[in-house]
Amino acid sequence: MIRLKNVSKSYDGDKPALIDVNAAVTKGEFVFLVGPSGSGKSTFIRLLLREFLPSRGEVIVAGQDVVHMRSWKVPFLRRNIGCVFQDFKLLPNKTAFENVAFALEVIGRSRNVINTQVPEVLRLVGLEEKLDRYPDELSGGEQQRVSIARAFANRPPLLLADELTGNLDPATSLGIMTLLNRINRTGTTVLVATHDREIVDSMRRRVIALEDGRIVRDQLKGVYGYED
Amino acid sequence: MYFIKEALSSFRKNIVQSIAAVTTVALCLVVIGLILMVMYVGGEIIEGIEKKVEIEIFFDNPETIQSSGRVTARMDKIQEIENTVRAWSEVSKVRYVSKEQALDKFKKDFQYNPEVIQNIEGNPLPDSLRVSLKNPRKVDAVANRLKTIQYVKDLAGDLDKNVQYGKDTVKRLFAVTRWVSIAAGGFAALLIFVSLVLITNTIRLAIFARRKEIGIMRLVGASNWFIRWPFILEGMFEGFIGAGVAILILVGIWRTLFTNLASGKVLAFLSFQIDQTAFIKLILLLALSGAVIGSAGSFIALRRFLKV
């Protein structure tokens, strides 16, 4: 599902954010990408979304060569990737339903599809009672659920999450993780970038650890790592 | 439809900005419209003057020809020249003016200066041919060609003096026409540029107001054209309304001008008319340029935003 080969990325003038990274994630896996702030987790995620190109190396996502992809094809790549962020990125003037519907609308799904799919995915994340609430009427955890619902509404084969529990308390975070686990069980590949020790240790899934732009550890059923 | 709905709601949300953009487009198009109208009227006037540009061939009097030993049968030859020249494709009209007709005309022109007429003894004016052209700009070439005709050489003697067409006047006229068009065109281009910049700015603000939305659209894989359309429509819409306002203003100006003209108060000496079709063409042109300016402005504003 994801393959990075000798990938390096440096921003202008800065020290490199990723150095010679090799990694492969197969379909259906659940992977934590861990490491302290500035270790290159976000760069890793954004490369997969082709928000920018690597300075060197090869990036394959969902069978597509991201580096040599024509830019007009990028939107179609992104339709195959669900994406969740720390700051939720919900539209404040739209209800939970409309926020999820919006994601389907803009990729040209019909009204019919939207009207059946949106309530279904909101039920999946446990918000079937709160379809008509605006984001500021929802708690942080609920907002993150809406954003997961939006990411998953189009049933993408790959779900990326960048620090999605960064703004949430531990109990809520665990709830969100359970939800991701459930999504993973539907066959969706899930990649979670986080520095939340507790959730990584509690889930016991594959862990890829980054430090200063290099992969320092890649283990199945791993934990967050050594004491800081 | 989604795009139109989005464009309209964005227009309403940024109503102040939108009105500013519409106003600038309207102002620019009014000025452009006025320039076009003035150019049109000026063109009519100049065309009128150009039509009056004619080449005159003055023929020596029979006595002069006789005494210099040149061949006779003068009237036949003049007739011959007239026929030859009339057949040229550049020529629209050839008119024979006898010396008597010339004198009558002269007397009429100077009827308020009887002393001038009194000073004339006999009829010093020559017979002549007046050649009008289809395209007055070719006057030089035609005049030179006339000078090569053998009969003209025979009958007009001193060619430089006797083949006349107000060379310098014509040249100056054409130079002025050209400079006026260039200056007006440059001014219009400048105004179009200004309106383009202003529309671009409005749309940029509209984009900025919705950058979060656009960010999400790009994240979930909306195609670039899908993101672009509402803004392009918005710009087009603004350009169109601007053009509409401009057209209304121009119609107003046109009306007042013409009621005054008809009553002979202003510019009565210029007997010009903008005919209906020319005005409709002008309206269509303005509406079109409004829409083009609007959408082009949006496109420019979006270009940087949508780089993947």
XYZ file of C-alpha atoms in Angstrom:
536
model
C 0.000 0.000 0.000
C 2.860 2.350 0.877
C 6.479 2.045 -0.153
C 9.251 4.537 0.433
C 12.630 3.831 -1.104
C 15.720 5.832 -0.166
C 13.573 8.870 0.461
C 15.189 12.091 1.597
C 13.493 15.420 1.985
C 15.045 18.711 2.914
C 13.344 22.061 3.001
C 15.189 25.070 1.659
C 18.298 25.713 3.655
C 17.190 23.653 6.626
C 18.673 20.449 7.854
C 16.950 17.513 6.179
C 13.599 16.418 7.565
C 13.936 12.870 6.272
C 17.158 11.042 5.478
C 17.294 7.893 3.389
C 14.026 6.460 4.641
C 12.974 2.974 3.540
C 9.626 1.644 4.631
C 6.831 -0.541 3.349
C 3.307 -0.912 4.645
C 1.127 -3.635 3.225
C -2.607 -3.560 2.697
C -4.685 -3.855 5.843
C -1.894 -3.033 8.264
C -2.212 -0.716 11.285
C 0.992 1.234 11.801
C 2.112 3.819 14.333
C 4.659 6.347 13.211
C 6.291 7.647 16.395
C 8.993 10.059 17.360
C 9.510 13.400 19.049
C 8.393 16.644 17.439
C 10.559 17.517 14.452
C 11.586 13.930 13.822
C 9.931 13.947 10.409
C 6.538 12.358 11.056
C 4.530 15.113 9.403
C 6.893 15.246 6.455
C 6.378 11.492 6.057
C 2.586 11.937 5.974
C 2.663 14.919 3.654
C 4.883 13.101 1.197
C 2.266 10.366 0.980
C -0.361 13.023 0.215
C 1.964 14.552 -2.334
C 1.718 17.949 -0.781
C 5.299 18.200 -1.971
C 7.868 15.984 -3.623
C 10.805 14.252 -1.956
C 14.253 15.653 -2.650
C 15.347 12.161 -3.516
C 13.917 8.669 -3.619
C 10.732 6.918 -4.594
C 7.281 7.134 -3.043
C 4.598 4.639 -4.017
C 1.094 5.032 -2.614
C -1.793 2.729 -3.504
C 0.217 1.395 -6.418
C 0.911 4.816 -7.870
C 4.278 6.457 -8.329
C 3.705 9.693 -6.496
C 6.934 11.345 -7.592
C 6.330 11.125 -11.308
C 2.614 11.707 -11.090
C 1.156 14.462 -13.228
C -0.259 17.205 -11.083
C -3.771 16.940 -12.483
C -3.857 13.353 -11.237
C -3.071 14.296 -7.673
C -6.717 14.924 -6.711
C -7.512 11.371 -7.775
C -4.693 10.022 -5.625
C -6.126 11.905 -2.674
C -9.541 10.379 -3.172
C -7.897 7.125 -2.177
C -6.460 8.550 1.005
C -8.512 9.546 4.018
C -6.825 12.089 6.205
C -7.268 13.231 9.801
C -5.415 16.038 11.553
C -4.822 17.318 15.032
C -6.880 20.458 14.351
C -9.817 18.546 12.786
C -10.107 20.987 9.855
C -13.896 21.127 10.025
C -15.864 23.943 8.428
C -17.448 25.927 11.268
C -20.466 27.061 9.250
C -21.512 23.547 8.324
C -23.150 20.892 10.490
C -21.586 17.509 11.137
C -23.682 16.072 8.349
C -22.789 18.867 5.940
C -19.099 18.615 6.748
C -19.045 14.961 5.805
C -21.349 15.521 2.848
C -19.080 18.291 1.581
C -16.191 15.870 1.124
C -18.377 13.669 -1.041
C -19.967 16.575 -2.897
C -16.684 18.015 -4.085
C -15.560 14.750 -5.616
C -18.823 14.634 -7.512
C -20.824 12.018 -5.620
C -24.536 12.130 -6.323
C -27.097 13.407 -3.847
C -28.373 9.864 -3.483
C -25.030 8.420 -2.499
C -24.461 11.268 -0.081
C -27.803 10.873 1.632
C -27.228 7.197 2.322
C -23.498 7.202 2.950
C -23.176 10.164 5.311
C -25.601 8.949 8.035
C -24.051 5.519 7.770
C -20.505 6.708 8.351
C -21.611 9.051 11.127
C -23.299 6.080 12.798
C -20.027 4.187 12.484
C -18.230 6.895 14.467
C -21.059 7.061 16.991
C -22.538 10.430 16.103
C -25.887 9.375 14.648
C -27.637 11.572 17.218
C -25.655 14.700 16.409
C -25.925 15.068 12.641
C -27.245 18.609 12.838
C -24.778 20.003 15.346
C -22.245 22.588 14.312
C -18.600 21.935 15.211
C -18.638 24.433 18.081
C -21.567 22.541 19.603
C -19.496 19.365 19.725
C -16.732 18.299 22.106
C -13.169 17.871 20.849
C -13.527 14.122 20.689
C -16.790 14.420 18.785
C -15.254 16.878 16.352
C -12.428 14.457 15.718
C -15.002 11.742 15.082
C -16.667 13.946 12.487
C -13.329 14.476 10.824
C -12.677 10.712 10.842
C -16.129 10.189 9.374
C -15.277 12.657 6.642
C -11.969 10.939 5.928
C -13.650 7.570 5.756
C -16.856 8.554 3.976
C -15.459 7.739 0.554
C -14.191 4.356 1.871
C -10.556 5.010 0.973
C -8.169 2.061 1.149
C -5.721 4.173 3.160
C -6.311 6.353 6.216
C -3.617 8.736 7.422
C -3.760 10.401 10.821
C -1.374 13.132 11.898
C -1.340 13.645 15.706
C -5.070 13.134 15.727
C -5.226 12.842 19.531
C -2.948 15.796 20.178
C -5.801 17.985 21.399
C -7.754 15.305 23.263
C -7.671 13.936 26.807
C -6.455 10.342 27.318
C -9.870 8.750 27.736
C -11.223 10.377 24.592
C -8.047 9.447 22.746
C -8.541 5.792 23.546
C -12.086 6.003 22.211
C -10.793 7.478 18.966
C -8.185 4.727 18.708
C -10.846 2.089 19.165
C -12.657 3.696 16.299
C -9.540 3.587 14.081
C -9.120 -0.036 15.047
C -12.639 -0.732 13.890
C -11.973 1.047 10.612
C -8.791 -0.983 10.217
C -10.774 -4.171 10.603
C -12.851 -3.266 7.559
C -9.631 -3.755 5.572
C -8.468 -0.158 5.514
C -4.766 0.435 5.939
C -4.227 2.875 8.813
C -1.124 4.947 9.460
C -1.098 7.016 12.649
C 1.630 9.537 13.355
C 1.729 10.330 17.075
C 3.897 11.031 20.054
C 1.215 9.834 22.469
C 3.034 7.094 24.385
C -0.069 5.831 26.138
C -2.123 4.951 23.089
C 0.802 3.334 21.282
C 1.615 1.175 24.272
C -1.997 0.182 24.791
C -2.599 -0.895 21.185
C 0.438 -3.049 20.561
C 0.571 -2.621 16.823
C 3.438 -2.197 14.404
C 5.607 0.796 15.321
C 7.953 2.717 13.061
C 10.111 5.107 15.069
C 11.674 8.188 13.528
C 14.450 10.227 15.039
C 16.070 13.201 13.348
C 14.665 12.109 10.010
C 15.911 8.532 10.143
C 14.010 5.332 10.881
C 15.567 3.993 14.046
C 13.188 1.148 14.770
C 10.492 -0.842 12.984
C 8.865 -3.575 15.027
C 5.628 -5.520 15.016
C 3.490 -5.356 18.160
C 5.763 -2.612 19.381
C 5.614 -0.042 22.115
C 6.408 3.652 21.986
C 9.970 3.000 23.093
C 12.439 3.713 25.745
C 12.007 6.331 28.428
C 12.741 9.797 27.060
C -26.334 24.039 -9.836
C -23.520 23.796 -7.319
C -21.063 26.174 -8.988
C -23.556 28.944 -9.631
C -24.927 28.665 -6.126
C -21.434 28.904 -4.658
C -20.498 31.841 -6.857
C -23.627 33.775 -5.935
C -23.322 33.131 -2.222
C -19.680 34.177 -2.281
C -20.666 37.324 -4.167
C -23.223 38.128 -1.484
C -20.913 37.344 1.413
C -18.230 39.711 0.166
C -20.758 42.240 -0.995
C -18.601 45.311 -0.344
C -15.660 43.885 -2.218
C -17.912 42.684 -4.984
C -19.474 46.093 -5.384
C -16.012 47.643 -5.509
C -14.989 45.255 -8.270
C -18.212 45.806 -10.181
C -17.790 49.559 -9.899
C -14.244 49.529 -11.195
C -15.151 47.303 -14.080
C -18.101 49.559 -14.840
C -15.958 52.697 -14.735
C -13.271 51.165 -16.898
C -15.791 49.957 -19.426
C -17.540 53.341 -19.486
C -14.247 54.995 -20.313
C -13.409 52.337 -22.863
C -16.892 52.690 -24.288
C -16.486 56.451 -24.525
C -13.135 56.041 -26.211
C -14.678 53.639 -28.690
C -17.572 56.014 -29.324
C -15.243 58.951 -29.824
C -13.032 56.850 -32.061
C -16.053 55.806 -34.025
C -17.300 59.349 -34.420
C -13.784 60.534 -35.172
C -13.477 57.776 -37.697
C -16.672 58.913 -39.365
C -15.439 62.474 -39.506
C -12.076 61.464 -40.860
C -13.689 59.196 -43.366
C -15.747 62.150 -44.456
C -12.627 64.189 -44.924
C -10.833 61.335 -46.606
C -13.649 61.022 -49.072
C -12.997 64.569 -50.063
C -9.413 63.738 -50.885
C -9.265 63.739 -54.625
C -6.613 64.011 -57.219
C -6.966 66.936 -59.568
C -5.460 66.902 -63.016
C -5.336 70.328 -64.547
C -5.020 70.451 -68.294
C -3.166 73.104 -70.145
C -5.310 75.399 -72.250
C -5.648 74.529 -75.961
C -3.570 77.563 -76.959
C -0.639 76.488 -74.824
C -0.716 73.029 -76.314
C -0.890 74.391 -79.808
C 2.014 76.727 -79.351
C 4.252 74.123 -77.765
C 3.635 71.840 -80.702
C 1.925 69.130 -78.720
C -0.742 67.141 -80.437
C -4.347 68.280 -80.667
C -7.658 66.411 -80.418
C -7.545 67.507 -76.802
C -11.092 66.734 -75.712
C -10.874 63.220 -77.134
C -7.751 62.610 -75.154
C -9.272 63.908 -71.969
C -12.199 61.609 -72.573
C -9.731 58.781 -73.131
C -7.939 59.510 -69.864
C -11.226 59.662 -68.037
C -12.213 56.239 -69.358
C -8.836 54.685 -68.587
C -8.723 55.979 -65.034
C -12.296 55.073 -64.315
C -11.437 51.443 -65.020
C -8.755 51.338 -62.302
C -9.780 49.283 -59.314
C -8.628 51.889 -56.778
C -10.757 54.615 -58.318
C -14.315 55.230 -57.239
C -15.224 58.259 -59.306
C -13.847 60.407 -62.066
C -15.428 63.755 -62.772
C -14.709 66.188 -65.589
C -14.827 69.824 -64.570
C -14.709 72.242 -67.467
C -13.108 75.604 -67.013
C -16.559 77.212 -67.107
C -17.794 74.965 -64.312
C -14.654 75.714 -62.358
C -15.271 79.419 -62.687
C -18.880 79.060 -61.562
C -17.745 77.146 -58.523
C -15.098 79.729 -57.814
C -17.616 82.543 -58.061
C -19.918 80.729 -55.732
C -17.154 80.084 -53.199
C -16.228 83.734 -53.195
C -19.681 85.244 -53.517
C -19.150 87.242 -50.331
C -15.884 88.659 -51.600
C -17.016 90.337 -54.817
C -13.734 92.243 -55.139
C -11.910 88.937 -55.685
C -14.238 88.057 -58.511
C -14.044 91.475 -60.000
C -10.288 91.156 -60.254
C -10.541 88.126 -62.488
C -10.136 88.796 -66.161
C -11.643 86.263 -68.479
C -11.320 82.720 -67.172
C -7.851 81.802 -65.902
C -9.064 78.449 -64.598
C -8.118 75.281 -66.504
C -10.217 72.273 -67.428
C -9.636 69.418 -65.026
C -10.424 65.850 -64.052
C -11.223 65.103 -60.404
C -10.362 61.554 -59.367
C -11.856 60.170 -56.152
C -10.481 56.992 -54.610
C -12.037 54.018 -52.909
C -9.176 53.911 -50.447
C -7.801 57.421 -49.964
C -4.632 55.995 -48.417
C -3.531 54.936 -51.900
C -3.586 58.475 -53.161
C 0.195 58.596 -53.572
C 0.398 55.518 -55.708
C -2.534 56.476 -57.885
C -1.204 59.957 -58.440
C 2.133 58.563 -59.556
C 0.424 56.175 -61.869
C -1.589 59.003 -63.373
C 1.613 60.827 -64.152
C 2.817 57.928 -66.273
C -0.120 58.107 -68.669
C 1.119 59.456 -71.975
C -1.943 61.625 -72.624
C -1.624 63.180 -69.180
C 1.975 64.019 -70.016
C 0.806 65.487 -73.283
C -1.978 67.597 -71.892
C -0.887 68.538 -68.408
C 2.636 69.680 -69.243
C 4.159 70.444 -65.869
C 3.137 67.306 -64.002
C 4.231 68.368 -60.540
C 2.164 71.489 -60.750
C -0.793 70.078 -62.607
C -1.398 66.776 -60.816
C -2.430 67.814 -57.332
C -3.827 66.093 -54.330
C -2.939 68.089 -51.224
C -0.150 65.688 -50.482
C 0.849 67.162 -47.125
C -2.691 67.581 -45.841
C -3.389 63.963 -46.590
C -0.213 62.814 -44.916
C -0.831 64.876 -41.805
C -4.392 63.637 -41.618
C -3.313 60.031 -41.695
C -0.596 60.639 -39.117
C -3.098 62.237 -36.742
C -5.572 59.414 -37.236
C -2.907 56.875 -36.451
C -1.649 58.605 -33.330
C -5.117 59.139 -31.976
C -5.911 55.444 -32.392
C -2.635 54.397 -30.803
C -3.090 56.735 -27.836
C -6.700 55.699 -27.280
C -5.794 52.039 -27.627
C -2.988 52.423 -25.098
C -5.299 54.145 -22.656
C -7.903 51.428 -23.064
C -5.270 48.745 -22.514
C -4.165 50.487 -19.334
C -7.742 50.578 -18.064
C -8.291 46.940 -18.860
C -5.146 46.156 -16.923
C -6.397 48.150 -13.935
C -9.755 46.392 -13.882
C -8.003 43.060 -14.235
C -5.859 43.819 -11.198
C -8.892 44.901 -9.189
C -10.928 41.829 -10.061
C -7.938 39.667 -9.283
C -7.744 41.286 -5.879
C -11.422 40.804 -5.130
C -11.291 37.188 -6.082
C -8.119 36.766 -4.071
C -9.994 38.036 -1.048
C -12.870 35.698 -1.784
C -10.386 32.850 -2.008
C -8.740 33.953 1.198
C -12.087 33.991 2.974
C -12.607 30.428 1.864
C -9.063 29.119 2.088
C -10.040 26.607 4.751
C -12.751 25.223 2.548
C -10.388 25.073 -0.398
C -7.781 23.344 1.751
C -10.306 20.659 2.650
C -11.479 20.368 -0.928
C -7.935 19.716 -2.036
C -7.387 17.307 0.820
C -10.328 15.131 -0.074
C -9.385 15.208 -3.751
C -11.614 17.759 -5.430
C -10.223 18.402 -8.893
C -8.705 21.783 -9.598
C -11.444 22.742 -12.025
C -14.060 21.888 -9.485
C -12.421 24.318 -7.078
C -11.899 26.930 -9.767
C -15.357 27.126 -11.288
C -17.207 28.997 -8.548
C -14.516 31.683 -8.458
C -14.333 32.010 -12.205
C -18.107 32.323 -12.327
C -17.980 34.879 -9.552
C -15.427 36.939 -11.471
C -17.370 36.571 -14.683
C -20.520 37.586 -12.901
C -18.854 40.693 -11.498
C -17.447 41.585 -14.886
C -20.859 41.102 -16.445
C -22.686 43.285 -13.961
C -19.968 45.893 -14.368
C -20.488 45.776 -18.109
C -24.245 46.105 -17.599
C -23.822 49.210 -15.486
C -21.362 50.640 -17.996
C -23.795 50.026 -20.833
C -26.603 51.776 -18.981
C -24.383 54.782 -18.360
C -23.255 54.859 -21.973
C -26.817 54.637 -23.236
C -27.636 57.571 -20.977
C -24.721 59.590 -22.320
C -25.628 58.673 -25.872
C -29.248 59.716 -25.397
C -28.473 63.117 -23.881
C -25.859 63.790 -26.509
C -28.265 63.048 -29.281
C -31.233 64.969 -27.945
C -28.900 67.939 -27.704
C -27.523 67.280 -31.138
C -30.962 66.998 -32.619
C -31.964 70.334 -31.123
C -28.788 71.715 -32.594
C -27.322 73.046 -29.368
C -24.093 71.073 -29.135
C -21.782 70.043 -31.918
C -24.388 70.917 -34.453
C -21.752 71.506 -37.071
C -20.738 67.840 -36.905
C -23.428 66.009 -38.731
C -22.495 62.585 -37.453
C -24.691 59.717 -36.419
C -23.928 56.578 -34.517
C -26.149 54.082 -36.173
C -28.009 51.426 -34.245
C -25.948 48.426 -35.317
C -22.675 50.047 -34.371
C -24.080 50.789 -30.944
C -25.354 47.253 -30.450
C -21.948 45.960 -31.471
C -20.418 48.243 -28.884
C -22.760 46.902 -26.208
C -21.965 43.300 -27.055
C -18.276 44.059 -27.098
C -18.447 45.656 -23.658
C -20.472 42.802 -22.159
C -18.019 40.327 -23.582
C -14.985 42.201 -22.333
C -16.588 42.482 -18.893
C -17.003 38.731 -18.692
C -13.536 38.095 -20.084
C -11.911 40.556 -17.685
C -13.788 38.976 -14.783
C -12.913 35.396 -15.515
C -9.339 36.205 -16.449
C -8.945 38.053 -13.156
C -10.228 35.049 -11.234
C -7.987 32.733 -13.138
C -4.928 34.800 -12.297
C -5.934 34.971 -8.651
C -6.382 31.211 -8.506
C -3.248 30.250 -10.329
C -0.932 30.604 -7.393
C -3.428 29.097 -5.031
C -3.900 25.851 -6.839
C -0.324 24.861 -7.404
C -0.254 21.297 -6.172
